[in-house]
Tab-separated table of C-alpha atoms in Angstrom:
chain	number	residue	atom	x	y	z
E	7	MET	CA	8.043	-76.970	19.118
E	8	ALA	CA	7.449	-73.699	21.185
E	9	VAL	CA	9.515	-75.726	23.923
E	10	VAL	CA	12.452	-76.569	21.582
E	11	ALA	CA	12.197	-72.890	20.088
E	12	HIS	CA	12.638	-71.669	23.750
E	13	VAL	CA	15.589	-73.744	24.665
E	14	LEU	CA	17.422	-72.938	21.494
E	15	ALA	CA	16.859	-69.131	21.850
E	16	THR	CA	18.234	-69.143	25.558
E	17	SER	CA	21.216	-71.311	24.529
E	18	GLN	CA	22.857	-68.802	22.517
E	19	ALA	CA	21.289	-70.334	19.201
E	20	GLN	CA	22.710	-69.325	15.992
E	21	SER	CA	19.507	-69.757	14.055
E	22	LEU	CA	16.142	-70.959	14.195
E	23	THR	CA	14.346	-72.172	11.144
E	24	VAL	CA	10.580	-72.782	11.265
E	25	GLY	CA	8.856	-74.066	8.170
E	26	LEU	CA	5.767	-76.122	6.430
E	27	PHE	CA	6.510	-79.128	4.074
E	28	ALA	CA	3.912	-80.609	2.015
E	29	SER	CA	3.841	-83.601	-0.527
E	30	PRO	CA	0.761	-85.778	-1.794
E	31	GLY	CA	-0.931	-86.765	1.115
E	32	TYR	CA	1.196	-85.680	3.504
E	33	ILE	CA	1.815	-82.251	5.443
E	34	SER	CA	4.181	-81.381	8.417
E	35	PRO	CA	5.660	-78.478	10.158
E	36	THR	CA	9.440	-78.556	10.350
E	37	LEU	CA	11.940	-76.974	12.837
E	38	GLU	CA	15.590	-76.636	12.450
E	39	GLY	CA	18.086	-75.248	14.956
E	40	SER	CA	21.791	-74.583	15.642
E	41	LEU	CA	23.638	-73.751	18.536
E	42	GLU	CA	27.455	-73.057	19.515
E	43	LEU	CA	28.789	-75.194	22.169
E	44	GLY	CA	32.484	-74.684	23.036
E	45	GLY	CA	34.386	-74.935	19.767
E	46	PHE	CA	31.778	-76.856	17.913
E	47	SER	CA	28.247	-76.510	16.774
E	48	LEU	CA	25.116	-78.615	17.546
E	49	SER	CA	22.141	-78.913	15.004
E	50	ALA	CA	18.643	-80.405	15.435
E	51	ARG	CA	15.801	-80.859	12.819
E	52	LEU	CA	12.202	-81.994	13.551
E	53	LYS	CA	9.117	-82.942	11.529
E	54	ARG	CA	5.979	-84.737	12.567
E	55	ASP	CA	7.458	-88.194	12.134
E	56	SER	CA	11.231	-87.577	12.168
E	57	LEU	CA	14.207	-86.376	14.327
E	58	GLY	CA	17.658	-85.451	13.259
E	59	LEU	CA	20.669	-84.558	15.138
E	60	GLY	CA	24.057	-83.306	14.180
E	61	VAL	CA	27.378	-81.996	15.027
E	62	GLU	CA	30.071	-79.989	13.318
E	63	ASP	CA	33.460	-78.562	13.940
E	64	ASP	CA	36.269	-77.177	11.877
E	65	LEU	CA	40.169	-77.013	11.568
E	66	GLU	CA	41.866	-73.916	10.793
E	67	PHE	CA	45.183	-73.595	8.863
E	68	GLY	CA	45.519	-69.914	8.955
E	69	PRO	CA	45.695	-68.059	5.577
E	70	ALA	CA	46.351	-71.478	3.935
E	71	GLY	CA	42.610	-72.718	4.395
E	72	ARG	CA	40.089	-74.187	6.540
E	73	PHE	CA	38.218	-77.527	6.614
E	74	VAL	CA	34.534	-78.176	8.124
E	75	PHE	CA	33.937	-81.618	9.079
E	76	GLY	CA	30.769	-83.478	10.866
E	77	ALA	CA	28.136	-86.055	11.162
E	78	ARG	CA	24.506	-86.240	11.284
E	79	GLY	CA	21.888	-88.996	11.996
E	80	ASP	CA	17.981	-89.104	11.388
E	81	LEU	CA	15.239	-91.347	12.831
E	82	GLY	CA	12.023	-91.809	11.206
E	83	PHE	CA	9.113	-92.745	13.528
E	84	GLY	CA	6.539	-93.048	11.088
E	85	LEU	CA	7.995	-95.971	9.229
E	86	GLN	CA	7.674	-99.668	9.893
E	87	PRO	CA	10.174	-101.083	10.909
E	88	LEU	CA	11.951	-97.741	12.315
E	89	GLY	CA	13.890	-96.032	9.597
E	90	TRP	CA	17.080	-94.412	10.350
E	91	GLY	CA	19.929	-92.435	8.297
E	92	ALA	CA	23.548	-91.364	8.997
E	93	GLU	CA	26.015	-89.620	7.148
E	94	ALA	CA	29.741	-87.885	7.854
E	95	TYR	CA	30.948	-84.999	5.642
E	96	LEU	CA	34.182	-82.960	5.246
E	97	ARG	CA	34.809	-79.981	3.010
E	98	GLY	CA	37.272	-77.304	2.670
E	99	SER	CA	40.469	-76.067	1.123
E	100	LEU	CA	44.053	-76.126	1.718
E	101	ALA	CA	46.582	-73.795	-0.491
E	102	GLN	CA	45.480	-75.123	-4.158
E	103	VAL	CA	43.654	-77.942	-3.122
E	104	GLY	CA	39.745	-78.024	-2.581
E	105	LEU	CA	37.859	-81.085	-1.207
E	106	GLU	CA	34.241	-81.993	-0.763
E	107	ALA	CA	33.474	-85.724	0.708
E	108	ARG	CA	30.181	-87.240	2.049
E	109	VAL	CA	29.261	-90.856	2.851
E	110	GLY	CA	26.072	-92.053	4.566
E	111	TYR	CA	23.489	-94.852	4.768
E	112	ALA	CA	19.739	-94.781	5.100
E	113	SER	CA	17.652	-97.949	5.670
E	114	ALA	CA	14.443	-96.173	4.261
E	115	PRO	CA	13.860	-93.795	1.450
E	116	ARG	CA	15.719	-90.547	2.498
E	117	ALA	CA	12.649	-88.484	1.621
E	118	ALA	CA	10.756	-90.222	4.420
E	119	LEU	CA	13.477	-89.292	6.972
E	120	TRP	CA	13.608	-85.611	5.948
E	121	ALA	CA	12.030	-82.858	3.936
E	122	GLY	CA	13.722	-82.072	0.479
E	123	GLU	CA	15.626	-85.338	0.582
E	124	ARG	CA	15.999	-87.527	-2.713
E	125	ASN	CA	13.541	-90.368	-2.586
E	126	PHE	CA	16.152	-93.205	-2.518
E	127	GLY	CA	17.908	-95.290	0.354
E	128	GLY	CA	20.623	-97.534	0.792
E	129	PHE	CA	24.412	-96.208	0.631
E	130	ALA	CA	24.999	-93.144	-0.949
E	131	GLY	CA	28.522	-91.037	-0.965
E	132	ASN	CA	30.377	-88.414	-3.174
E	133	LEU	CA	33.803	-87.138	-3.493
E	134	GLY	CA	34.939	-84.014	-5.129
E	135	ALA	CA	38.135	-82.323	-5.358
E	136	SER	CA	39.880	-79.335	-7.409
E	137	TYR	CA	43.079	-78.051	-7.942
E	138	ARG	CA	44.137	-74.558	-8.737
E	139	LEU	CA	46.754	-74.661	-11.445
E	140	ASP	CA	46.824	-70.759	-11.333
E	141	PRO	CA	44.573	-67.833	-10.672
E	142	ASN	CA	42.726	-68.409	-13.743
E	143	HIS	CA	42.925	-72.288	-14.415
E	144	THR	CA	41.378	-74.830	-12.037
E	145	LEU	CA	40.982	-78.621	-12.460
E	146	ARG	CA	37.724	-80.350	-11.136
E	147	ALA	CA	36.717	-83.946	-10.556
E	148	SER	CA	34.028	-85.840	-8.881
E	149	LEU	CA	32.807	-89.207	-7.917
E	150	ALA	CA	29.431	-90.198	-6.694
E	151	TYR	CA	27.422	-93.194	-5.774
E	152	ALA	CA	23.570	-93.378	-4.945
E	153	GLY	CA	21.240	-96.390	-4.127
E	154	ASP	CA	17.951	-97.154	-5.760
E	155	VAL	CA	15.953	-94.650	-7.367
E	156	PRO	CA	12.417	-96.204	-7.675
E	157	GLY	CA	10.795	-95.594	-10.990
E	158	ALA	CA	14.017	-93.841	-12.550
E	159	ILE	CA	16.061	-95.177	-15.301
E	160	PHE	CA	18.844	-95.630	-13.030
E	161	GLN	CA	17.627	-99.050	-11.637
E	162	ALA	CA	19.746	-100.550	-9.182
E	163	SER	CA	22.719	-98.622	-8.060
E	164	THR	CA	24.436	-95.728	-10.099
E	165	LEU	CA	27.953	-94.640	-10.036
E	166	GLY	CA	28.717	-91.061	-11.374
E	167	LEU	CA	31.939	-89.689	-12.561
E	168	GLU	CA	32.800	-86.040	-13.800
E	169	GLY	CA	35.826	-84.139	-14.619
E	170	ALA	CA	36.047	-80.434	-15.859
E	171	TRP	CA	38.265	-77.610	-16.434
E	172	ALA	CA	37.418	-73.931	-15.355
E	173	LEU	CA	38.829	-70.928	-16.802
E	174	ARG	CA	38.533	-67.594	-15.300
E	175	GLU	CA	38.613	-64.739	-17.605
E	176	GLY	CA	37.195	-61.112	-17.832
E	177	GLY	CA	35.301	-61.416	-14.522
E	178	ALA	CA	33.595	-64.582	-15.849
E	179	THR	CA	34.347	-68.360	-15.121
E	180	TYR	CA	33.767	-70.833	-18.083
E	181	LEU	CA	33.317	-74.628	-17.264
E	182	ALA	CA	33.840	-77.456	-19.742
E	183	GLY	CA	34.114	-81.323	-19.030
E	184	LEU	CA	32.662	-84.584	-19.475
E	185	GLY	CA	30.753	-87.075	-17.222
E	186	TYR	CA	29.453	-90.559	-17.238
E	187	ARG	CA	26.351	-91.939	-15.159
E	188	VAL	CA	24.931	-95.008	-17.170
E	189	GLY	CA	25.884	-93.095	-20.332
E	190	ALA	CA	28.396	-90.203	-21.302
E	191	TYR	CA	27.565	-86.643	-21.309
E	192	ALA	CA	28.838	-83.298	-21.877
E	193	LEU	CA	29.154	-80.475	-19.151
E	194	LEU	CA	29.356	-76.744	-19.969
E	195	GLY	CA	28.921	-73.812	-17.321
E	196	TRP	CA	29.080	-70.300	-17.254
E	197	ARG	CA	29.265	-67.832	-14.007
E	198	GLY	CA	29.454	-63.916	-14.153
E	199	GLU	CA	27.681	-60.677	-13.828
E	200	LEU	CA	24.851	-59.390	-16.129
E	201	GLY	CA	24.929	-55.853	-16.858
E	202	GLU	CA	25.821	-53.340	-14.365
E	203	GLU	CA	23.188	-54.042	-11.843
E	204	GLY	CA	25.251	-56.769	-9.968
E	205	THR	CA	23.158	-59.591	-10.897
E	206	LEU	CA	25.160	-62.778	-11.015
E	207	LEU	CA	24.317	-65.534	-13.318
E	208	ASP	CA	25.436	-69.182	-12.683
E	209	ALA	CA	24.460	-71.684	-15.465
E	210	THR	CA	25.208	-75.323	-15.954
E	211	LEU	CA	24.174	-77.833	-18.634
E	212	ARG	CA	24.537	-81.535	-18.616
E	213	LEU	CA	23.772	-82.693	-22.252
E	214	GLY	CA	23.803	-86.532	-23.335
E	215	TRP	CA	22.730	-89.397	-21.328
E	216	VAL	CA	22.174	-87.218	-18.285
E	217	SER	CA	20.604	-84.106	-19.626
E	218	ARG	CA	19.987	-81.355	-17.009
E	219	LEU	CA	20.053	-77.563	-16.889
E	220	GLU	CA	20.584	-75.758	-13.627
E	221	LEU	CA	20.537	-71.913	-13.450
E	222	GLY	CA	21.211	-69.646	-10.397
E	223	LEU	CA	20.302	-65.939	-10.336
E	224	PHE	CA	21.701	-63.964	-7.502
E	225	GLN	CA	21.444	-60.018	-6.312
E	226	GLU	CA	22.219	-58.995	-3.238
E	227	GLU	CA	19.851	-60.726	-0.533
E	228	LEU	CA	17.736	-62.410	-3.338
E	229	ARG	CA	18.694	-65.775	-4.634
E	230	LEU	CA	16.707	-67.818	-7.372
E	231	ARG	CA	17.750	-71.490	-8.557
E	232	LEU	CA	16.089	-73.450	-11.177
E	233	MET	CA	16.705	-77.002	-12.250
E	234	SER	CA	15.261	-78.974	-14.978
E	235	THR	CA	16.036	-82.458	-16.493
E	236	ILE	CA	15.878	-82.709	-20.282
E	237	PRO	CA	13.914	-86.088	-20.939
E	238	LEU	CA	16.025	-87.604	-23.306
E	239	GLY	CA	16.418	-91.521	-23.891
E	240	GLY	CA	13.591	-92.394	-21.143
E	241	VAL	CA	15.178	-90.443	-18.557
E	242	PRO	CA	12.206	-89.152	-16.281
E	243	PHE	CA	11.546	-85.464	-16.047
E	244	GLU	CA	12.271	-83.518	-12.784
E	245	ALA	CA	11.961	-79.939	-12.126
E	246	ALA	CA	12.967	-77.872	-9.240
E	247	ALA	CA	12.782	-73.991	-8.020
E	248	SER	CA	13.801	-72.135	-4.885
E	249	LEU	CA	13.569	-68.450	-4.136
E	250	GLU	CA	15.158	-67.211	-1.072
E	251	GLY	CA	15.005	-63.470	0.169
E	252	GLN	CA	16.785	-62.418	3.633
E	253	ASN	CA	15.245	-64.936	5.982
E	254	LEU	CA	12.320	-66.191	4.066
E	255	ARG	CA	12.802	-69.400	1.631
E	256	GLY	CA	10.494	-71.151	-0.822
E	257	GLU	CA	11.114	-74.267	-2.689
E	258	VAL	CA	8.929	-76.374	-4.881
E	259	SER	CA	9.751	-79.601	-6.818
E	260	TYR	CA	8.312	-82.197	-8.935
E	261	ASP	CA	9.549	-85.674	-9.905
E	262	ASN	CA	7.692	-87.456	-12.862
E	263	GLY	CA	9.482	-90.936	-12.112
E	264	ASN	CA	7.869	-91.028	-8.672
E	265	GLN	CA	4.770	-88.914	-9.469
E	266	ARG	CA	5.634	-86.565	-6.574
E	267	TRP	CA	5.710	-83.034	-5.838
E	268	THR	CA	6.834	-81.072	-2.798
E	269	VAL	CA	6.411	-77.599	-1.326
E	270	TRP	CA	8.550	-76.346	1.308
E	271	LEU	CA	8.441	-72.958	2.924
E	272	ARG	CA	10.763	-71.594	5.764
E	273	TYR	CA	11.552	-68.675	7.761
E	274	THR	CA	14.767	-68.247	9.771
E	275	PHE	CA	15.369	-66.179	13.077
E	276	SER	CA	18.887	-65.468	13.575
E	277	PHE	CA	20.655	-64.895	17.181
E	278	ASP	CA	23.700	-63.009	18.009
């Protein structure tokens, strides 16, 4: 790891992140780095039994917008047979249209290939789009497909669809919509400042067949995110929290369906 850190630091690295990841019966250091080469960016990530490499570039459209696109692959050396995963992605906006797409495949559970990933394998993809009708009204839609989730209610493959309408009014954004994944659910959200201290709250509630609450609190360089499912209709309980301040980040999660908890601590060094 010291050799990799030296190479990144002497090759105009944008960032170097050193971490420690732990789950039941498993602990590993993690290392993530990125550097600029020409007009694109290279990235690498390493833990004790897997290695990932990625490449990313962007396409500028001047004041009209910008798209970022890239690809990433992972190899899991601690798996028999050798595990691997690959994905490609695109995100950005052009004029009133926003787009985010990701497609990938993993021969093994993604959690075994890299820290913090969901514990399922196979094909996965998502497509999200938004259209800004005017400065205060935006339509959003998303389509997602995920492979097997062992122990969860979503046995076999799952397909999810969401549609929502966002209204910006008085410095706050309100979100309302519907979704479907195995069963239907409602989608409600609110984003705005709390008081006069500049604290931003971002809250999203999904209630129905899928029931999940997501909260984000942001103040200057301090960011707190919380997520909890509401175990209705036999859906397993999951919870996650992350706290990020300046260059330090900590994450903890628990998945009752897989009886699995994780802890991940990271520190990022930035280079000019």
